[in-house]
XYZ file of C-alpha atoms in Angstrom:
766
model
C 0.008 -0.022 -0.010
C 2.674 2.478 1.046
C 5.371 0.960 -1.301
C 7.770 1.053 1.600
C 10.944 -1.244 1.647
C 10.707 -3.299 4.890
C 10.425 -6.693 6.330
C 6.784 -7.666 6.238
C 5.574 -10.712 8.310
C 2.774 -13.001 7.311
C 1.065 -10.841 5.007
C 1.993 -8.171 2.352
C 0.724 -5.197 4.332
C 2.837 -3.309 6.904
C 1.837 -2.535 10.473
C 1.116 1.094 9.698
C -1.061 0.517 6.691
C -3.358 -2.139 8.211
C -5.005 0.188 10.812
C -4.985 2.899 8.257
C -7.048 0.691 5.848
C -9.599 -0.177 8.670
C -9.939 3.347 9.682
C -10.128 4.746 6.082
C -11.785 2.070 3.823
C -12.472 4.383 1.037
C -10.307 3.701 -1.896
C -9.586 6.275 -4.568
C -6.857 8.200 -6.550
C -4.763 10.338 -4.298
C -4.551 13.756 -5.967
C -1.019 14.424 -4.759
C 0.813 11.145 -6.017
C -1.835 10.087 -8.555
C -1.835 6.396 -7.160
C -4.860 4.290 -6.096
C -4.985 4.001 -2.225
C -7.003 4.385 0.952
C -7.764 8.119 1.462
C -8.501 9.896 4.688
C -10.964 12.749 5.121
C -8.479 15.093 3.505
C -8.615 12.932 0.388
C -4.910 11.910 0.809
C -3.029 8.586 1.226
C -0.980 7.617 4.082
C 2.627 8.313 2.342
C 1.417 11.702 1.069
C 0.148 12.912 4.588
C 3.451 11.896 5.987
C 5.569 13.597 3.365
C 3.432 16.722 3.744
C 4.291 17.070 7.359
C 7.953 15.891 6.963
C 8.629 18.347 4.121
C 6.411 21.125 4.987
C 4.500 21.020 1.757
C 2.374 23.967 2.407
C 0.691 24.022 -0.868
C -0.830 20.509 -0.519
C -1.465 21.094 3.198
C -3.832 24.000 2.238
C -5.232 22.227 -0.801
C -4.431 24.981 -3.323
C -5.680 24.571 -6.831
C -2.259 25.481 -8.370
C -0.397 22.737 -6.404
C 1.359 20.309 -8.763
C 1.501 16.545 -8.256
C 4.591 15.130 -6.279
C 6.462 11.846 -6.818
C 6.029 9.098 -4.190
C 8.536 9.366 -1.442
C 10.585 6.299 -0.843
C 10.345 4.724 2.753
C 13.190 2.345 3.688
C 12.893 0.142 6.911
C 9.602 1.250 8.078
C 8.775 2.228 11.624
C 7.717 0.286 14.612
C 4.565 1.387 16.297
C 3.604 3.341 13.125
C 0.843 5.632 14.635
C -0.066 7.543 11.283
C -3.699 6.012 11.379
C -4.078 8.177 14.533
C -2.822 11.211 12.980
C -4.979 14.233 12.991
C -6.269 15.360 9.534
C -4.870 18.493 8.017
C -8.415 20.032 7.751
C -10.136 20.093 11.081
C -13.816 20.575 11.575
C -14.811 23.876 13.421
C -18.079 25.601 13.818
C -17.477 27.537 10.627
C -16.639 24.180 8.591
C -13.326 22.618 7.624
C -10.359 24.867 8.473
C -6.597 24.445 8.056
C -4.235 25.582 10.853
C -2.883 29.203 10.513
C 0.751 27.800 10.609
C 0.340 26.423 7.122
C -0.232 29.828 5.782
C 2.878 31.304 7.475
C 4.999 28.560 5.960
C 3.494 29.298 2.557
C 4.282 32.815 2.673
C 7.807 32.051 3.890
C 8.425 29.706 1.100
C 7.102 31.893 -1.605
C 9.079 34.926 -0.335
C 12.340 33.171 -0.460
C 14.379 34.726 -3.319
C 15.795 32.608 -6.072
C 19.519 32.612 -6.228
C 21.399 33.929 -9.274
C 21.977 31.868 -12.216
C 25.004 29.640 -12.002
C 27.119 29.338 -15.286
C 24.236 30.452 -17.570
C 24.801 29.137 -21.078
C 25.568 31.751 -23.779
C 25.254 32.044 -27.434
C 27.705 29.427 -29.184
C 30.588 31.310 -30.787
C 30.344 34.561 -28.866
C 33.752 36.033 -27.807
C 34.142 37.588 -24.498
C 35.457 41.060 -24.205
C 37.237 40.359 -20.975
C 38.286 37.036 -19.428
C 37.950 36.811 -15.617
C 38.921 33.856 -13.612
C 36.093 32.033 -12.208
C 35.669 31.060 -8.512
C 34.342 27.482 -8.874
C 33.617 25.595 -5.700
C 31.683 22.555 -4.432
C 28.619 24.750 -4.274
C 28.745 25.473 -7.968
C 28.862 21.674 -8.660
C 25.726 21.234 -6.384
C 23.986 24.021 -8.385
C 24.334 22.188 -11.815
C 23.884 18.591 -10.511
C 20.377 18.424 -12.112
C 21.154 20.300 -15.130
C 21.638 18.547 -18.575
C 24.902 19.417 -19.916
C 25.824 19.223 -23.669
C 28.682 16.931 -24.204
C 28.169 14.793 -21.116
C 26.971 11.747 -23.328
C 30.402 11.711 -25.079
C 32.560 12.024 -21.895
C 30.826 9.453 -19.940
C 32.114 6.546 -21.814
C 35.706 8.038 -21.758
C 35.659 8.201 -17.700
C 34.471 4.479 -17.718
C 37.127 3.454 -20.123
C 39.899 5.201 -18.227
C 38.670 3.630 -14.980
C 38.652 0.144 -16.339
C 41.954 0.719 -17.980
C 43.822 1.863 -14.933
C 41.737 0.166 -12.240
C 40.370 3.260 -10.744
C 37.679 2.989 -8.027
C 34.063 4.015 -8.239
C 34.509 7.001 -6.152
C 37.397 8.310 -8.483
C 34.789 7.954 -11.238
C 31.983 10.037 -9.296
C 34.600 12.692 -8.570
C 36.009 12.928 -12.052
C 32.357 13.063 -13.467
C 31.508 16.101 -11.244
C 34.700 17.882 -12.429
C 33.858 17.066 -16.109
C 30.299 18.227 -15.799
C 31.647 21.515 -14.264
C 34.126 22.002 -17.160
C 31.318 21.408 -19.621
C 29.173 23.878 -17.793
C 31.970 26.483 -18.064
C 32.365 25.691 -21.777
C 28.646 26.529 -22.263
C 28.869 29.713 -20.253
C 31.907 30.936 -22.374
C 29.875 30.020 -25.508
C 32.831 27.978 -26.897
C 32.767 24.933 -28.978
C 35.699 23.484 -27.451
C 36.948 24.385 -23.989
C 40.252 26.309 -23.963
C 42.820 24.390 -21.864
C 43.834 27.412 -19.529
C 40.317 27.594 -18.211
C 40.842 24.085 -16.429
C 42.922 26.150 -13.885
C 39.582 27.208 -12.375
C 38.570 23.785 -11.466
C 38.750 22.811 -7.791
C 40.733 19.715 -8.421
C 41.584 16.909 -10.725
C 42.362 19.147 -13.720
C 44.777 16.649 -15.298
C 42.313 13.922 -15.319
C 39.596 16.152 -16.798
C 42.022 17.416 -19.467
C 42.617 13.852 -20.725
C 38.790 13.022 -20.716
C 37.816 16.245 -22.711
C 40.878 15.604 -25.043
C 39.602 12.047 -25.820
C 36.096 13.217 -26.346
C 37.291 15.975 -28.742
C 35.798 18.907 -26.636
C 39.043 20.544 -25.498
C 40.961 23.196 -27.450
C 44.519 21.961 -26.458
C 47.340 24.587 -25.720
C 50.399 24.598 -27.783
C 52.368 22.760 -24.867
C 50.564 20.305 -22.491
C 49.627 22.173 -19.164
C 49.707 20.801 -15.802
C 47.255 21.692 -13.121
C 48.504 19.883 -9.919
C 49.544 22.696 -7.482
C 52.105 20.594 -5.544
C 54.650 17.959 -6.402
C 54.671 18.422 -10.119
C 55.673 14.907 -11.527
C 57.881 14.442 -14.379
C 55.988 11.628 -15.929
C 52.406 11.692 -17.515
C 49.431 12.156 -15.270
C 48.513 8.346 -15.442
C 51.026 5.646 -16.260
C 49.993 2.607 -18.186
C 50.579 -0.522 -16.088
C 51.662 -3.814 -17.493
C 48.861 -5.230 -19.856
C 46.549 -7.819 -18.472
C 45.374 -10.979 -20.368
C 42.452 -9.941 -22.598
C 39.071 -10.520 -21.160
C 37.690 -12.694 -24.136
C 36.211 -16.244 -24.308
C 39.158 -18.701 -23.869
C 39.949 -22.067 -22.134
C 41.783 -22.818 -18.919
C 45.607 -23.750 -19.704
C 45.281 -26.906 -17.351
C 41.857 -28.517 -17.772
C 40.744 -26.767 -21.055
C 37.402 -25.601 -19.542
C 35.773 -22.435 -21.000
C 36.187 -19.766 -18.626
C 33.264 -17.303 -17.880
C 33.240 -13.977 -19.679
C 35.039 -11.054 -18.077
C 37.273 -13.427 -15.942
C 40.891 -12.698 -15.728
C 43.813 -14.949 -15.647
C 44.932 -18.185 -17.651
C 43.533 -20.787 -15.346
C 40.336 -21.558 -13.558
C 39.952 -21.297 -9.711
C 39.919 -25.158 -9.184
C 42.946 -25.578 -11.213
C 44.915 -22.830 -9.411
C 44.051 -24.472 -6.046
C 44.977 -27.897 -7.376
C 48.322 -26.565 -8.634
C 49.156 -25.405 -5.167
C 48.478 -28.652 -3.581
C 50.117 -31.211 -5.983
C 53.361 -31.786 -7.787
C 53.549 -31.465 -11.612
C 54.138 -34.351 -14.058
C 52.828 -36.225 -17.073
C 49.264 -37.402 -16.897
C 48.744 -41.019 -18.010
C 45.328 -40.400 -19.573
C 45.800 -37.207 -21.612
C 49.495 -37.663 -22.130
C 50.097 -33.858 -21.188
C 53.180 -32.576 -19.339
C 53.590 -29.977 -16.713
C 50.222 -30.721 -15.062
C 49.650 -31.110 -11.282
C 48.984 -34.724 -10.628
C 47.211 -36.868 -8.033
C 47.585 -40.574 -8.607
C 49.239 -40.024 -11.982
C 46.185 -38.323 -13.260
C 45.373 -34.560 -13.712
C 42.366 -33.000 -11.951
C 39.751 -33.594 -14.756
C 41.070 -37.019 -15.887
C 41.027 -38.431 -12.378
C 37.176 -38.509 -12.558
C 37.417 -41.180 -15.473
C 39.442 -43.702 -13.612
C 36.441 -46.023 -13.093
C 35.620 -45.823 -16.873
C 39.092 -46.643 -17.766
C 39.253 -49.538 -15.376
C 36.121 -50.973 -16.897
C 37.651 -51.849 -20.197
C 40.329 -50.688 -22.704
C 39.210 -47.992 -25.213
C 40.901 -47.019 -28.377
C 39.902 -43.465 -28.101
C 39.877 -41.863 -24.556
C 37.818 -38.668 -24.965
C 36.965 -36.073 -22.433
C 33.675 -34.346 -21.896
C 33.789 -30.416 -22.374
C 33.534 -28.589 -19.176
C 32.461 -24.866 -18.531
C 33.915 -23.196 -15.589
C 30.780 -21.794 -13.994
C 31.157 -18.895 -11.297
C 29.780 -21.165 -8.539
C 29.876 -24.910 -8.307
C 28.038 -27.672 -6.287
C 29.609 -28.041 -2.927
C 31.163 -31.415 -1.979
C 33.442 -33.826 -3.544
C 33.286 -34.451 -7.393
C 31.400 -37.144 -8.544
C 33.168 -39.994 -10.527
C 31.939 -40.633 -14.176
C 29.892 -43.803 -14.016
C 30.696 -46.883 -16.122
C 28.685 -46.906 -19.465
C 26.612 -49.731 -20.485
C 28.000 -52.056 -23.090
C 27.431 -50.941 -26.824
C 24.481 -52.545 -28.500
C 25.116 -55.083 -31.175
C 24.467 -54.735 -34.858
C 20.838 -54.106 -35.741
C 19.905 -53.633 -32.024
C 19.753 -49.836 -32.218
C 16.391 -50.034 -33.959
C 14.877 -51.436 -30.728
C 15.786 -48.548 -28.410
C 14.993 -45.040 -28.212
C 17.444 -42.398 -29.607
C 19.537 -40.297 -27.041
C 17.333 -37.819 -25.199
C 18.380 -34.414 -23.692
C 17.805 -34.123 -20.044
C 15.343 -31.720 -18.652
C 16.735 -28.178 -18.523
C 19.777 -29.018 -20.790
C 20.118 -26.322 -23.674
C 21.880 -27.027 -26.913
C 25.389 -25.615 -27.118
C 24.793 -24.799 -31.022
C 21.322 -24.371 -32.269
C 20.656 -25.175 -35.811
C 17.664 -26.429 -37.872
C 17.039 -30.210 -37.669
C 16.894 -32.297 -40.782
C 14.233 -35.011 -40.320
C 14.851 -36.796 -43.787
C 17.316 -39.486 -42.177
C 14.976 -40.105 -39.273
C 11.957 -40.729 -41.607
C 14.014 -42.838 -43.873
C 14.965 -44.902 -40.931
C 11.344 -45.081 -39.600
C 9.666 -45.413 -43.021
C 9.140 -49.274 -42.633
C 7.982 -49.132 -39.057
C 4.587 -48.442 -37.428
C 4.464 -45.636 -34.885
C 2.841 -48.143 -32.503
C 5.939 -50.135 -32.358
C 8.295 -47.451 -31.486
C 9.912 -48.126 -27.979
C 8.996 -45.033 -25.799
C 9.762 -44.033 -22.164
C 7.096 -43.929 -19.494
C 6.884 -40.149 -19.774
C 6.663 -40.260 -23.602
C 4.115 -42.890 -23.636
C 1.966 -40.962 -21.059
C 2.109 -37.834 -23.152
C 1.052 -39.621 -26.352
C -1.876 -41.297 -24.393
C -3.058 -38.026 -23.128
C -3.174 -36.579 -26.672
C -4.870 -39.922 -27.730
C -7.785 -39.330 -25.231
C -8.007 -35.743 -25.946
C -8.344 -36.037 -29.712
C -10.325 -39.113 -29.677
C -12.994 -37.492 -27.423
C -13.253 -34.538 -29.664
C -14.435 -36.649 -32.677
C -11.740 -35.475 -34.994
C -11.117 -37.924 -37.909
C -7.541 -36.579 -38.325
C -6.496 -37.163 -34.792
C -4.314 -40.170 -35.899
C -1.943 -37.783 -37.750
C -1.398 -35.858 -34.535
C -0.762 -39.154 -32.580
C 1.715 -40.334 -35.242
C 3.632 -36.945 -35.222
C 3.895 -36.664 -31.435
C 5.106 -40.401 -31.280
C 7.962 -39.732 -33.612
C 8.851 -36.490 -31.592
C 9.037 -38.054 -28.284
C 10.729 -41.217 -29.607
C 13.461 -39.033 -31.139
C 13.964 -36.159 -28.840
C 12.449 -37.481 -25.597
C 9.423 -36.220 -23.506
C 11.550 -34.156 -21.095
C 12.887 -31.710 -23.736
C 11.414 -28.472 -25.096
C 10.234 -28.968 -28.664
C 10.975 -26.557 -31.163
C 7.914 -25.381 -33.238
C 9.997 -25.317 -36.332
C 11.078 -28.949 -35.888
C 7.471 -29.896 -35.602
C 6.473 -28.207 -38.818
C 9.558 -29.477 -40.726
C 8.626 -33.208 -39.663
C 5.080 -32.598 -40.871
C 6.168 -31.480 -44.384
C 7.779 -34.592 -44.997
C 4.915 -36.980 -44.777
C 1.095 -36.347 -45.703
C 0.283 -38.579 -42.796
C 1.690 -36.071 -40.247
C 0.132 -32.916 -38.776
C 1.754 -30.120 -36.940
C -0.772 -27.427 -35.821
C -2.807 -29.632 -33.312
C 0.421 -30.912 -31.957
C 1.940 -27.524 -31.405
C -1.207 -26.500 -29.612
C -1.184 -29.472 -27.411
C 2.606 -29.028 -26.403
C 2.241 -25.243 -25.982
C -0.767 -25.831 -23.510
C 1.657 -27.826 -21.383
C 4.632 -25.569 -21.570
C 6.704 -27.944 -23.851
C 6.869 -25.752 -26.948
C 9.398 -22.932 -28.025
C 7.383 -20.836 -30.474
C 8.925 -19.590 -33.691
C 7.870 -16.036 -34.386
C 8.326 -16.509 -38.189
C 5.590 -19.146 -38.180
C 2.913 -16.645 -36.757
C 3.575 -13.798 -39.022
C 0.689 -12.480 -41.262
C 0.754 -14.235 -44.643
C -0.111 -11.108 -46.338
C 2.753 -9.105 -44.602
C 5.217 -11.739 -45.853
C 4.047 -11.549 -49.388
C 4.306 -7.789 -49.356
C 7.857 -8.016 -47.975
C 8.701 -10.668 -50.533
C 7.243 -8.599 -53.442
C 9.071 -5.423 -52.447
C 12.376 -7.329 -52.148
C 12.119 -8.147 -55.966
C 12.170 -4.314 -56.835
C 15.427 -2.153 -57.244
C 16.780 -0.963 -54.102
C 15.627 2.571 -54.283
C 12.146 1.844 -55.441
C 11.887 -0.782 -52.872
C 12.741 1.722 -50.126
C 10.097 3.985 -51.498
C 7.408 1.345 -51.778
C 8.470 0.328 -48.082
C 7.856 3.804 -46.937
C 4.466 3.881 -48.606
C 3.585 0.740 -46.743
C 4.560 2.357 -43.410
C 2.187 5.166 -44.168
C -0.725 2.791 -44.820
C 0.297 1.184 -41.634
C -0.155 4.503 -39.721
C 3.526 4.988 -38.978
C 4.132 8.089 -41.179
C 4.394 11.685 -40.341
C 0.703 11.981 -39.761
C -1.141 9.701 -37.522
C -4.252 7.790 -38.923
C -5.856 4.559 -38.632
C -3.704 1.629 -39.920
C -4.865 -0.231 -43.017
C -4.661 -4.047 -42.775
C -2.042 -6.087 -44.836
C -4.656 -7.815 -46.866
C -5.785 -4.338 -48.405
C -2.204 -3.315 -48.960
C -1.612 -6.603 -50.696
C -4.645 -5.622 -52.906
C -2.972 -2.430 -53.761
C 0.468 -3.959 -54.317
C -0.899 -6.718 -56.599
C -2.189 -4.027 -59.091
C 1.066 -1.908 -58.721
C 3.460 -4.837 -59.172
C 3.388 -5.048 -62.995
C 3.630 -1.345 -63.408
C 6.497 -0.992 -61.078
C 8.403 -3.914 -62.857
C 7.597 -2.389 -66.199
C 9.114 0.942 -64.877
C 12.208 -0.577 -63.632
C 13.014 -2.522 -66.722
C 12.430 0.827 -68.674
C 15.491 2.272 -66.670
C 13.689 4.221 -64.018
C 15.583 3.795 -60.822
C 13.384 5.964 -58.456
C 9.730 7.002 -58.318
C 10.937 10.649 -58.277
C 11.425 10.178 -62.159
C 7.783 9.349 -62.758
C 5.604 12.069 -64.546
C 1.915 12.512 -65.257
C 2.583 10.991 -68.692
C 3.921 7.787 -67.157
C 1.022 7.443 -64.840
C -1.536 7.997 -67.471
C 0.227 5.579 -69.986
C 0.125 2.909 -67.203
C -3.671 2.950 -66.862
C -4.671 3.643 -70.573
C -4.444 -0.100 -71.525
C -6.684 -1.229 -68.826
C -10.722 -1.008 -68.528
C -13.248 -1.304 -65.954
C -12.495 -2.319 -62.442
C -8.927 -3.181 -63.237
C -8.169 0.490 -64.400
C -10.081 1.887 -61.437
C -8.016 -0.282 -58.974
C -4.779 0.655 -60.561
C -5.534 4.373 -60.563
C -6.624 4.223 -57.026
C -3.391 2.384 -56.055
C -1.063 4.778 -57.940
C -2.800 7.831 -56.182
C -2.283 6.285 -52.749
C 1.249 5.461 -53.517
C 2.338 9.141 -54.674
C 0.093 10.789 -52.234
C 1.974 8.993 -49.462
C 5.344 9.680 -50.924
C 4.380 13.505 -51.195
C 3.216 13.435 -47.467
C 6.717 12.065 -46.559
C 8.378 14.628 -48.775
C 9.963 12.016 -50.923
C 8.536 13.612 -54.135
C 7.847 17.260 -54.758
C 4.710 17.029 -56.994
C 2.268 14.234 -57.071
C 2.148 13.165 -60.704
C -1.320 11.351 -60.206
C -3.219 14.386 -58.920
C -5.073 14.680 -62.237
C -5.292 10.949 -62.984
C -9.026 10.165 -63.323
C -10.228 7.381 -61.121
C -13.766 6.913 -62.390
C -16.913 5.811 -60.672
C -18.127 2.367 -61.225
C -21.557 2.500 -59.683
C -23.282 -0.654 -60.674
C -26.961 -1.110 -60.577
C -28.058 -3.559 -57.984
C -29.892 -6.680 -59.568
C -32.658 -8.606 -57.942
C -32.978 -12.295 -57.670
C -35.769 -13.915 -59.595
C -38.630 -14.722 -57.475
C -38.921 -18.365 -58.507
C -35.507 -19.142 -57.184
C -36.012 -17.364 -53.878
C -39.126 -19.435 -53.383
C -36.903 -22.610 -53.183
C -33.955 -20.990 -51.642
C -34.705 -22.196 -48.008
C -35.550 -25.674 -49.236
C -32.350 -25.928 -51.078
C -30.163 -25.259 -47.861
C -29.729 -28.750 -46.369
C -27.851 -27.831 -43.240
C -28.898 -25.777 -40.160
C -25.752 -23.620 -40.838
C -26.799 -23.013 -44.480
C -30.295 -22.145 -43.488
C -29.110 -19.573 -40.950
C -26.741 -18.164 -43.485
C -29.576 -17.624 -45.875
C -31.683 -15.960 -43.198
C -29.054 -13.449 -42.094
C -28.248 -12.652 -45.806
C -31.687 -12.721 -47.496
C -33.797 -11.313 -44.634
C -31.498 -8.959 -42.697
C -28.942 -8.159 -45.437
C -26.020 -8.999 -43.151
C -22.664 -8.392 -45.260
C -20.781 -11.615 -45.859
C -17.532 -10.478 -44.407
C -19.241 -9.777 -41.030
C -20.658 -13.240 -40.619
C -17.408 -14.954 -39.403
C -16.989 -12.246 -36.719
C -20.283 -12.707 -35.096
C -19.967 -14.003 -31.562
C -22.274 -16.287 -29.561
C -22.535 -13.821 -26.592
C -24.006 -11.253 -29.087
C -26.949 -13.433 -29.942
C -29.710 -12.855 -27.371
C -32.648 -15.185 -28.138
C -34.661 -14.194 -25.104
C -34.879 -10.425 -26.336
C -34.733 -11.502 -30.033
C -31.459 -9.426 -30.998
C -28.234 -10.120 -32.718
C -25.281 -7.365 -32.553
C -23.017 -7.042 -35.440
C -19.585 -5.513 -34.451
C -18.351 -2.926 -36.808
C -15.169 -1.628 -35.259
C -16.197 0.604 -32.387
C -19.742 0.604 -33.615
C -22.530 -1.905 -33.108
C -25.494 -2.530 -35.272
C -28.458 -4.460 -33.811
C -30.486 -6.916 -35.825
C -34.046 -7.424 -34.372
C -34.631 -11.169 -35.463
C -38.283 -12.126 -36.147
C -39.731 -15.437 -35.332
C -38.430 -17.194 -38.649
C -34.785 -16.302 -38.020
C -35.183 -16.823 -34.235
C -36.087 -20.489 -34.991
C -33.217 -21.015 -37.323
C -30.805 -19.540 -34.768
C -31.977 -21.859 -32.019
C -31.910 -24.831 -34.387
C -28.218 -23.969 -35.212
C -27.271 -23.551 -31.437
C -28.851 -26.991 -30.703
C -26.961 -28.646 -33.676
C -23.628 -27.074 -32.635
C -23.996 -28.082 -29.023
C -24.832 -31.670 -29.880
C -22.037 -32.124 -32.474
C -19.310 -30.210 -30.591
C -20.146 -30.128 -26.806
C -16.455 -29.504 -25.984
C -16.195 -26.361 -28.407
C -14.955 -23.162 -26.702
C -14.850 -21.073 -29.843
C -16.529 -17.881 -29.017
C -17.743 -17.257 -32.627
C -21.359 -18.011 -33.441
C -20.601 -19.707 -36.725
C -17.928 -22.596 -36.591
C -17.080 -25.579 -38.790
C -15.549 -28.914 -38.121
C -12.091 -27.321 -38.445
C -12.497 -24.359 -36.325
C -14.987 -25.674 -33.564
C -12.303 -27.455 -31.465
C -9.284 -25.466 -32.543
C -7.687 -23.896 -29.427
C -6.704 -20.789 -31.339
C -10.484 -20.027 -31.835
C -10.287 -18.857 -35.477
C -13.346 -17.585 -37.468
C -14.737 -19.536 -40.357
C -13.572 -18.777 -43.962
C -15.697 -17.033 -46.505
C -15.098 -20.201 -48.682
C -17.032 -22.348 -46.029
C -19.967 -19.783 -46.033
C -20.210 -19.817 -49.879
C -20.029 -23.855 -49.728
C -23.188 -23.895 -47.436
C -25.204 -21.545 -49.780
C -27.312 -23.359 -52.484
C -25.657 -23.482 -55.975
C -26.337 -20.447 -57.940
C -26.517 -17.959 -55.185
C -23.984 -15.369 -53.720
C -23.873 -13.497 -50.403
C -23.577 -10.174 -52.117
C -26.468 -11.045 -54.497
C -28.793 -12.020 -51.751
C -27.963 -8.847 -49.652
C -28.646 -6.586 -52.632
C -31.958 -8.170 -53.411
C -33.118 -7.684 -49.882
C -32.085 -3.947 -49.724
C -33.453 -3.256 -53.147
C -36.919 -4.962 -52.316
C -36.951 -2.730 -49.173
C -36.247 0.179 -51.389
C -39.006 -0.676 -53.686
C -41.466 -1.006 -50.796
C -40.775 2.139 -48.644
C -38.544 4.551 -50.792
C -37.406 5.925 -47.539
C -33.529 6.167 -47.259
C -33.525 6.814 -43.500
C -35.475 3.489 -42.860
C -32.902 1.660 -45.029
C -30.042 3.098 -42.844
C -31.656 2.052 -39.676
C -32.837 -1.382 -40.669
C -29.627 -2.528 -42.502
C -26.995 -0.212 -40.946
C -25.884 1.239 -44.162
C -24.385 4.727 -44.972
C -26.280 7.524 -46.315
C -24.743 7.313 -49.830
C -25.624 3.640 -50.129
C -29.115 4.236 -49.034
C -29.614 7.107 -51.591
C -28.175 4.845 -54.255
C -30.665 2.061 -53.781
C -33.582 4.414 -53.359
C -32.435 6.098 -56.841
C -32.406 2.585 -58.425
C -35.866 1.597 -57.069
C -37.475 4.990 -57.667
C -35.583 7.036 -60.486
C -38.367 9.637 -60.554
C -37.284 10.812 -56.983
C -33.916 11.735 -58.295
C -32.747 14.785 -60.520
C -31.470 12.359 -63.216
C -33.533 9.724 -64.916
C -31.817 6.787 -66.425
C -31.587 6.680 -70.354
């Protein structure tokens, strides 16, 4: 509650906050610190009440309107016997109402009457020459006055101080002292209006002038004197300010000279700590196992080879390899464990009856690379996945997936079982599976599947996801298409894509990648033709080039290309890449088609030809309520209210409510009953689901292809919707009713009314 750093026993609330919360149960946002907490009668939280009294914050004690918010004060250690809950409020109740003590008004007047000190080392105009140069009296008070001021050049000097401290082994206190003097010298440079500080001005520094000279000289912010100057007042040395010590071994990745273990990064020396202690205890000689000389030995073996004596005693070996060791900063206490004797090698052909080598839990690969599953599949081609030997954990994992997929009535579940069995057989059940490995394995055999296996492993924390597999397909297509263009044109088209995504100079709503893909699909042939003709940048495009590009096209193709070209060059002009828009006079055209009605004889048998509950509901939503086809996959089950007879369609931040009649109500109830009986375990929130999406843990919406497949042959969603709106326009002729009933715009409603009743418009069709 109070965000104090202290020891809290048994619960997460300190001894002072518990009685405060009981006495003031009201929770709100404190106006002083802007944090949510329990507020007292003054409307303040406990830390702010304590800070007001500790710091004499008269503005907030009086509750002035001009008082600015304050940061939360850090409390370290807490207080035993905290009696802040019993503290008197700032505003006390009197017979005239709430009143603040007179002492706070006196403190406020004193605080506001305190004169501000003169400016310290005020920055001057850069390049201005001083008429008279006067020595400055720089003290520790001057350093304190500029401690919170941003100083130009500090970012360049700070790495130099750290490099000098690391190079010569200086302490942290030395770095802080030199940093204060460097900031002071930079402030003097700004006060003098100089680009580089003249070296004689370093005489005014209180101390460490020689070190500041080297820092500014390395950062390029010092105007050096003809001869190097010294600023130490006593015991002038004859050598340089800092002498270079003997070079230390480089702090790079290397191995120990005795045991060949990889040393930790940043560690000095040529040997690890265990080998240094081992060398102090044992004499040097020749190891009988690794055949190396000048190593400290115990029992004729060096430190690391001594652990292998049981392995060597079990039988002779032609090759005596040693496992790679990494010298960790901290090891496991106790005596080192000996390497156990390995089991005898399998006979010829026996390796097919045992599982492959598995990685232990928590073990990470030393070098990561993409796995090639072709040899594994060639080895398992003639074997059934049921015959593969599995460990107990692996078999439990496959049986769990078998129960899950079999219970969901998915006919393709055997592909998932087969894929998971191969994975756990080859990699083990205790490792983390790479998502790329699962997909690469599934690509080699049509009887394997990857998506549901990845979902199963991810739900149990056994999957390492690959971000490349979750990227938008349209985004990847756009990037691949841009990569085929010349470099300059590709950069300009990429800038256009960023503008459409809302990342340009002017903020606007981002366009989806599928819309950008439609634009780029029409632009790609034109951009390729311009590149082949010798155009290296879109700055060379003229109005004639744009007009020539659209002259050979007609209809919707010409209109789509014209819109795409205007969008491209409008974005480039907005980003100041082109000076003039060559497509500003390019005619786009207005292709307003006349809506067509569906013949009555076909409409009469439409519902009878829809054979599934889903198909009948789609027909009702389209032919009765004129719901657009692209909005049907986004409908949610929670938006359907059968009790009130409503269905909400989400259109961005807007909502359009459909008042379903008895006919559509019955079809919706029939579909919900059918869905529950067929997929009782489905958690997909969408109203319309299919066999593929009902049990998918990712909860995807149905595709437009599936909606068209459930429609009777010869009908389209757009055609049924146009017929419904046109029929209502014939009946009423009121555009406002069309807008309220179908949720269409004013322009669309007037277009349908104009088609249905041309006599109500100013222009009659010819």
